[in-house]
PDB file of C-alpha atoms and ligand atoms in Angstrom:
ATOM      1  CA  MET A 416      27.007-114.281  66.327  1.00  0.00           C
ATOM      2  CA  HIS A 417      23.529-115.569  67.412  1.00  0.00           C
ATOM      3  CA  VAL A 418      22.806-118.793  69.624  1.00  0.00           C
ATOM      4  CA  GLU A 419      19.690-120.062  70.905  1.00  0.00           C
ATOM      5  CA  SER A 420      18.618-123.076  72.336  1.00  0.00           C
ATOM      6  CA  PHE A 421      15.013-124.755  73.186  1.00  0.00           C
ATOM      7  CA  SER A 422      13.292-128.078  74.165  1.00  0.00           C
ATOM      8  CA  VAL A 423      11.371-130.143  71.199  1.00  0.00           C
ATOM      9  CA  GLY A 424       9.643-132.867  70.781  1.00  0.00           C
ATOM     10  CA  PRO A 425       7.923-135.396  73.495  1.00  0.00           C
ATOM     11  CA  LEU A 426      11.698-136.274  74.894  1.00  0.00           C
ATOM     12  CA  GLY A 427      12.587-132.477  75.524  1.00  0.00           C
ATOM     13  CA  CYS A 428      15.878-132.674  73.054  1.00  0.00           C
ATOM     14  CA  ASN A 429      17.244-129.321  73.028  1.00  0.00           C
ATOM     15  CA  CYS A 430      17.765-127.992  69.367  1.00  0.00           C
ATOM     16  CA  SER A 431      19.961-124.992  68.443  1.00  0.00           C
ATOM     17  CA  ILE A 432      19.928-122.411  65.992  1.00  0.00           C
ATOM     18  CA  VAL A 433      23.559-120.842  65.599  1.00  0.00           C
ATOM     19  CA  ALA A 434      23.312-117.626  62.993  1.00  0.00           C
ATOM     20  CA  ASP A 435      25.131-114.939  61.461  1.00  0.00           C
ATOM     21  CA  LEU A 436      22.626-112.360  61.589  1.00  0.00           C
ATOM     22  CA  GLU A 437      24.586-110.071  59.083  1.00  0.00           C
ATOM     23  CA  ALA A 438      24.671-113.053  56.431  1.00  0.00           C
ATOM     24  CA  ARG A 439      21.168-114.119  57.324  1.00  0.00           C
ATOM     25  CA  ARG A 440      22.700-117.856  57.624  1.00  0.00           C
ATOM     26  CA  ALA A 441      22.233-120.129  60.272  1.00  0.00           C
ATOM     27  CA  VAL A 442      22.935-123.888  60.910  1.00  0.00           C
ATOM     28  CA  VAL A 443      20.641-125.665  63.268  1.00  0.00           C
ATOM     29  CA  ILE A 444      21.682-128.509  65.315  1.00  0.00           C
ATOM     30  CA  ASP A 445      19.563-131.632  66.444  1.00  0.00           C
ATOM     31  CA  PRO A 446      15.749-130.771  65.048  1.00  0.00           C
ATOM     32  CA  GLY A 447      14.402-133.324  67.296  1.00  0.00           C
ATOM     33  CA  GLY A 448      10.857-132.533  66.749  1.00  0.00           C
ATOM     34  CA  ASP A 449       8.272-129.314  66.872  1.00  0.00           C
ATOM     35  CA  TYR A 450       8.911-128.399  63.240  1.00  0.00           C
ATOM     36  CA  ASP A 451       6.465-125.289  63.483  1.00  0.00           C
ATOM     37  CA  LEU A 452       8.688-124.366  66.806  1.00  0.00           C
ATOM     38  CA  VAL A 453      11.784-124.275  65.192  1.00  0.00           C
ATOM     39  CA  LYS A 454      10.862-122.910  61.567  1.00  0.00           C
ATOM     40  CA  GLY A 455       8.884-119.996  63.457  1.00  0.00           C
ATOM     41  CA  ARG A 456      12.080-118.890  65.050  1.00  0.00           C
ATOM     42  CA  LEU A 457      14.223-118.825  61.841  1.00  0.00           C
ATOM     43  CA  ASP A 458      11.600-116.983  60.275  1.00  0.00           C
ATOM     44  CA  ALA A 459      11.587-114.614  63.443  1.00  0.00           C
ATOM     45  CA  LEU A 460      15.795-114.274  62.906  1.00  0.00           C
ATOM     46  CA  ASP A 461      15.069-113.779  59.010  1.00  0.00           C
ATOM     47  CA  VAL A 462      18.017-116.430  58.451  1.00  0.00           C
ATOM     48  CA  LYS A 463      18.358-118.924  55.948  1.00  0.00           C
ATOM     49  CA  VAL A 464      19.007-122.711  56.843  1.00  0.00           C
ATOM     50  CA  ASP A 465      22.658-123.534  55.284  1.00  0.00           C
ATOM     51  CA  VAL A 466      23.357-126.645  57.019  1.00  0.00           C
ATOM     52  CA  ILE A 467      21.377-129.548  59.652  1.00  0.00           C
ATOM     53  CA  VAL A 468      23.682-131.133  61.771  1.00  0.00           C
ATOM     54  CA  HIS A 469      22.967-133.746  64.420  1.00  0.00           C
ATOM     55  CA  THR A 470      24.682-134.645  67.821  1.00  0.00           C
ATOM     56  CA  HIS A 471      23.827-138.232  67.297  1.00  0.00           C
ATOM     57  CA  THR A 472      21.433-140.463  65.682  1.00  0.00           C
ATOM     58  CA  HIS A 473      18.556-141.487  68.387  1.00  0.00           C
ATOM     59  CA  ILE A 474      15.305-140.133  67.398  1.00  0.00           C
ATOM     60  CA  ASP A 475      14.898-137.337  69.618  1.00  0.00           C
ATOM     61  CA  HIS A 476      17.538-135.400  67.840  1.00  0.00           C
ATOM     62  CA  VAL A 477      16.340-136.236  64.369  1.00  0.00           C
ATOM     63  CA  GLY A 478      12.460-135.466  64.136  1.00  0.00           C
ATOM     64  CA  CYS A 479      11.690-133.068  62.295  1.00  0.00           C
ATOM     65  CA  THR A 480      14.865-133.132  60.150  1.00  0.00           C
ATOM     66  CA  ALA A 481      12.748-134.306  56.804  1.00  0.00           C
ATOM     67  CA  ASP A 482      10.631-131.221  57.344  1.00  0.00           C
ATOM     68  CA  LEU A 483      13.390-128.571  57.469  1.00  0.00           C
ATOM     69  CA  GLN A 484      15.345-129.741  54.872  1.00  0.00           C
ATOM     70  CA  ARG A 485      12.251-130.144  52.933  1.00  0.00           C
ATOM     71  CA  THR A 486      11.651-126.446  53.318  1.00  0.00           C
ATOM     72  CA  SER A 487      15.367-125.200  53.516  1.00  0.00           C
ATOM     73  CA  GLY A 488      17.166-127.517  50.824  1.00  0.00           C
ATOM     74  CA  ALA A 489      20.128-127.386  53.169  1.00  0.00           C
ATOM     75  CA  PRO A 490      22.185-130.775  53.637  1.00  0.00           C
ATOM     76  CA  ALA A 491      21.659-132.683  56.563  1.00  0.00           C
ATOM     77  CA  SER A 492      24.580-134.317  58.116  1.00  0.00           C
ATOM     78  CA  ILE A 493      25.627-136.894  60.691  1.00  0.00           C
ATOM     79  CA  HIS A 494      28.485-139.115  61.606  1.00  0.00           C
ATOM     80  CA  PRO A 495      29.216-142.039  59.478  1.00  0.00           C
ATOM     81  CA  ALA A 496      29.453-144.315  62.699  1.00  0.00           C
ATOM     82  CA  ASP A 497      25.779-143.214  63.421  1.00  0.00           C
ATOM     83  CA  ARG A 498      24.256-144.500  60.135  1.00  0.00           C
ATOM     84  CA  PHE A 499      22.905-147.745  61.521  1.00  0.00           C
ATOM     85  CA  LEU A 500      21.347-146.091  63.804  1.00  0.00           C
ATOM     86  CA  TYR A 501      19.852-144.027  61.119  1.00  0.00           C
ATOM     87  CA  LYS A 502      18.528-147.289  59.920  1.00  0.00           C
ATOM     88  CA  LEU A 503      17.345-148.287  62.933  1.00  0.00           C
ATOM     89  CA  LEU A 504      14.710-145.520  63.747  1.00  0.00           C
ATOM     90  CA  PRO A 505      11.669-147.831  63.884  1.00  0.00           C
ATOM     91  CA  VAL A 506      13.348-149.796  66.325  1.00  0.00           C
ATOM     92  CA  GLN A 507      14.172-146.798  68.269  1.00  0.00           C
ATOM     93  CA  ALA A 508      10.304-145.192  67.606  1.00  0.00           C
ATOM     94  CA  ALA A 509       8.897-148.870  68.895  1.00  0.00           C
ATOM     95  CA  LEU A 510      11.087-148.657  72.040  1.00  0.00           C
ATOM     96  CA  THR A 511      10.228-144.441  72.862  1.00  0.00           C
ATOM     97  CA  GLY A 512       6.591-145.147  72.046  1.00  0.00           C
ATOM     98  CA  THR A 513       7.148-142.331  69.290  1.00  0.00           C
ATOM     99  CA  TRP A 514       6.247-141.726  65.433  1.00  0.00           C
ATOM    100  CA  ILE A 515       8.484-142.619  62.911  1.00  0.00           C
ATOM    101  CA  PRO A 516      10.240-139.489  61.626  1.00  0.00           C
ATOM    102  CA  LYS A 517       9.935-138.903  57.658  1.00  0.00           C
ATOM    103  CA  SER A 518      13.195-139.583  55.847  1.00  0.00           C
ATOM    104  CA  ALA A 519      15.973-137.147  55.316  1.00  0.00           C
ATOM    105  CA  GLU A 520      18.872-137.057  52.659  1.00  0.00           C
ATOM    106  CA  MET A 521      21.141-137.716  55.667  1.00  0.00           C
ATOM    107  CA  ASP A 522      24.804-137.414  54.490  1.00  0.00           C
ATOM    108  CA  ASP A 523      28.057-138.507  56.367  1.00  0.00           C
ATOM    109  CA  ALA A 524      30.319-134.828  56.404  1.00  0.00           C
ATOM    110  CA  LEU A 525      30.452-135.306  60.410  1.00  0.00           C
ATOM    111  CA  VAL A 526      33.806-136.144  60.862  1.00  0.00           C
ATOM    112  CA  ASP A 527      36.467-135.252  63.486  1.00  0.00           C
ATOM    113  CA  GLY A 528      37.926-132.006  62.667  1.00  0.00           C
ATOM    114  CA  VAL A 529      36.119-130.660  59.872  1.00  0.00           C
ATOM    115  CA  THR A 530      34.522-127.186  60.046  1.00  0.00           C
ATOM    116  CA  VAL A 531      30.679-126.362  59.370  1.00  0.00           C
ATOM    117  CA  ARG A 532      30.240-123.156  58.008  1.00  0.00           C
ATOM    118  CA  ALA A 533      27.147-120.626  57.386  1.00  0.00           C
ATOM    119  CA  GLY A 534      27.979-117.228  56.561  1.00  0.00           C
ATOM    120  CA  ALA A 535      31.185-115.948  58.933  1.00  0.00           C
ATOM    121  CA  LEU A 536      30.143-118.451  61.516  1.00  0.00           C
ATOM    122  CA  GLU A 537      32.148-121.871  62.221  1.00  0.00           C
ATOM    123  CA  LEU A 538      31.412-124.681  63.948  1.00  0.00           C
ATOM    124  CA  GLY A 539      34.494-127.308  65.064  1.00  0.00           C
ATOM    125  CA  VAL A 540      33.276-130.878  64.417  1.00  0.00           C
ATOM    126  CA  LEU A 541      34.533-133.126  67.572  1.00  0.00           C
ATOM    127  CA  HIS A 542      34.160-136.840  67.286  1.00  0.00           C
ATOM    128  CA  THR A 543      33.443-137.692  70.786  1.00  0.00           C
ATOM    129  CA  PRO A 544      31.876-141.258  70.872  1.00  0.00           C
ATOM    130  CA  GLY A 545      30.535-143.443  73.683  1.00  0.00           C
ATOM    131  CA  HIS A 546      26.625-142.411  73.916  1.00  0.00           C
ATOM    132  CA  THR A 547      26.807-143.665  70.458  1.00  0.00           C
ATOM    133  CA  PRO A 548      29.763-144.855  68.050  1.00  0.00           C
ATOM    134  CA  GLY A 549      28.999-141.297  65.905  1.00  0.00           C
ATOM    135  CA  SER A 550      28.405-139.058  68.461  1.00  0.00           C
ATOM    136  CA  CYS A 551      29.709-135.589  68.043  1.00  0.00           C
ATOM    137  CA  SER A 552      30.392-132.290  69.645  1.00  0.00           C
ATOM    138  CA  PHE A 553      30.220-128.844  67.791  1.00  0.00           C
ATOM    139  CA  VAL A 554      32.596-125.714  68.951  1.00  0.00           C
ATOM    140  CA  LEU A 555      31.669-122.233  68.501  1.00  0.00           C
ATOM    141  CA  ALA A 556      34.728-119.965  69.090  1.00  0.00           C
ATOM    142  CA  SER A 557      33.378-116.463  68.498  1.00  0.00           C
ATOM    143  CA  GLY A 558      33.598-112.986  70.429  1.00  0.00           C
ATOM    144  CA  GLY A 559      35.897-114.753  73.055  1.00  0.00           C
ATOM    145  CA  ARG A 560      33.167-116.789  74.122  1.00  0.00           C
ATOM    146  CA  THR A 561      33.360-120.436  73.697  1.00  0.00           C
ATOM    147  CA  HIS A 562      30.295-122.713  73.232  1.00  0.00           C
ATOM    148  CA  VAL A 563      30.175-126.762  72.688  1.00  0.00           C
ATOM    149  CA  PHE A 564      27.030-128.131  71.883  1.00  0.00           C
ATOM    150  CA  ALA A 565      27.314-131.939  73.631  1.00  0.00           C
ATOM    151  CA  GLY A 566      24.478-133.470  72.516  1.00  0.00           C
ATOM    152  CA  ASP A 567      24.046-136.710  75.177  1.00  0.00           C
ATOM    153  CA  THR A 568      27.479-136.794  75.974  1.00  0.00           C
ATOM    154  CA  LEU A 569      27.878-134.769  78.952  1.00  0.00           C
ATOM    155  CA  PHE A 570      24.545-132.604  80.655  1.00  0.00           C
ATOM    156  CA  ARG A 571      24.826-130.375  83.950  1.00  0.00           C
ATOM    157  CA  ASP A 572      26.466-132.986  86.595  1.00  0.00           C
ATOM    158  CA  SER A 573      26.064-136.014  84.833  1.00  0.00           C
ATOM    159  CA  ILE A 574      26.866-137.877  81.743  1.00  0.00           C
ATOM    160  CA  GLY A 575      24.998-139.470  78.813  1.00  0.00           C
ATOM    161  CA  ARG A 576      23.972-143.139  79.226  1.00  0.00           C
ATOM    162  CA  THR A 577      25.701-146.171  77.366  1.00  0.00           C
ATOM    163  CA  ASP A 578      23.319-148.777  77.194  1.00  0.00           C
ATOM    164  CA  LEU A 579      22.051-148.423  73.570  1.00  0.00           C
ATOM    165  CA  TRP A 580      22.981-149.851  70.714  1.00  0.00           C
ATOM    166  CA  GLY A 581      26.726-149.036  70.686  1.00  0.00           C
ATOM    167  CA  GLY A 582      27.050-147.319  73.888  1.00  0.00           C
ATOM    168  CA  ASP A 583      30.308-147.739  75.314  1.00  0.00           C
ATOM    169  CA  HIS A 584      30.937-146.477  78.730  1.00  0.00           C
ATOM    170  CA  ASP A 585      35.101-146.153  78.777  1.00  0.00           C
ATOM    171  CA  ALA A 586      34.640-144.760  75.056  1.00  0.00           C
ATOM    172  CA  LEU A 587      32.466-142.038  76.395  1.00  0.00           C
ATOM    173  CA  LEU A 588      34.764-140.863  79.689  1.00  0.00           C
ATOM    174  CA  ARG A 589      37.750-140.987  77.076  1.00  0.00           C
ATOM    175  CA  SER A 590      35.907-138.561  74.878  1.00  0.00           C
ATOM    176  CA  ILE A 591      34.817-136.158  77.563  1.00  0.00           C
ATOM    177  CA  HIS A 592      38.649-136.070  79.471  1.00  0.00           C
ATOM    178  CA  SER A 593      40.586-135.756  75.929  1.00  0.00           C
ATOM    179  CA  LYS A 594      38.029-133.796  73.816  1.00  0.00           C
ATOM    180  CA  LEU A 595      35.669-131.597  76.080  1.00  0.00           C
ATOM    181  CA  LEU A 596      37.484-131.009  79.438  1.00  0.00           C
ATOM    182  CA  THR A 597      40.207-129.902  77.353  1.00  0.00           C
ATOM    183  CA  LEU A 598      38.177-126.881  76.464  1.00  0.00           C
ATOM    184  CA  PRO A 599      38.490-123.217  78.687  1.00  0.00           C
ATOM    185  CA  ASP A 600      36.852-123.488  82.074  1.00  0.00           C
ATOM    186  CA  ASP A 601      33.860-120.776  80.494  1.00  0.00           C
ATOM    187  CA  ALA A 602      33.051-122.684  77.755  1.00  0.00           C
ATOM    188  CA  VAL A 603      29.297-122.592  77.641  1.00  0.00           C
ATOM    189  CA  VAL A 604      28.271-126.586  77.282  1.00  0.00           C
ATOM    190  CA  VAL A 605      24.778-126.562  75.874  1.00  0.00           C
ATOM    191  CA  ALA A 606      23.556-130.823  76.998  1.00  0.00           C
ATOM    192  CA  GLY A 607      21.402-132.466  74.790  1.00  0.00           C
ATOM    193  CA  HIS A 608      18.669-132.224  77.189  1.00  0.00           C
ATOM    194  CA  GLY A 609      18.292-129.975  80.153  1.00  0.00           C
ATOM    195  CA  PRO A 610      19.853-127.039  81.168  1.00  0.00           C
ATOM    196  CA  SER A 611      23.470-125.672  80.001  1.00  0.00           C
ATOM    197  CA  THR A 612      26.241-125.944  82.297  1.00  0.00           C
ATOM    198  CA  THR A 613      30.254-124.933  81.783  1.00  0.00           C
ATOM    199  CA  ILE A 614      33.604-126.815  81.347  1.00  0.00           C
ATOM    200  CA  GLY A 615      34.686-125.531  84.485  1.00  0.00           C
ATOM    201  CA  HIS A 616      31.601-126.444  86.262  1.00  0.00           C
ATOM    202  CA  GLU A 617      31.659-129.832  85.234  1.00  0.00           C
ATOM    203  CA  ARG A 618      35.568-130.610  85.633  1.00  0.00           C
ATOM    204  CA  ALA A 619      34.616-129.431  89.244  1.00  0.00           C
ATOM    205  CA  ARG A 620      31.762-130.706  90.166  1.00  0.00           C
ATOM    206  CA  ASN A 621      30.108-133.446  87.760  1.00  0.00           C
ATOM    207  CA  PRO A 622      30.711-136.837  89.999  1.00  0.00           C
ATOM    208  CA  HIS A 623      31.283-139.060  87.180  1.00  0.00           C
ATOM    209  CA  LEU A 624      34.352-137.256  86.046  1.00  0.00           C
ATOM    210  CA  ARG A 625      36.315-137.701  89.205  1.00  0.00           C
ATOM    211  CA  ARG A 626      39.678-139.346  88.570  1.00  0.00           C
ATOM    212  CA  ARG A 627      40.828-141.804  91.287  1.00  0.00           C
TER     213      ARG A 627
HETATM  214 ZN1   ZN B 817      20.875-139.934  72.466  1.00  0.00          ZN
HETATM  215 ZN1   ZN B 818      18.700-137.082  73.538  1.00  0.00          ZN
END
């Protein structure tokens, strides 16, 4: 299974491509901007996009979803509890000083426990609310390695902010403790921004996650 993540857009959202290179099928996570870069990577891998998924519906994570959907024909999904944030994109654009993304056909397919598939690859969906009500994390277990795409829920040595629409600090901590820290220590965490980390590192070192 092929996994790659790279920074896109003015706010540096990490976009990930997870691909079954044999079947030439891929899932794109958080196409937040820089459509030409995302498309160039997909073309270089020679893969077709089966599904576009979003860890949550902040503007920096959905910036080029419409363009990618137009060229791939793939469904694009969010969690239903983030639907209101998609409607708030003009307000989000004004707040962040960025453009309003073109409108994509978002479905509400991401709910806790479903599996997103492309070729032989399977991404498990965990509903991890807190940063936004519909924040999700995606778990890929393949070849003895686990990757978790945690969006803006968990960062290296930090956690997601909860001062934006629908943010809930207690819910965020519950999500991290019950859904993420229960993953294996060596699980690689791809954060929504910045460097990757591991579950073991965050359990041991993250200053925001100390139990008192
Ligand atoms: Zn966010
Ligand atoms: Zn973000």
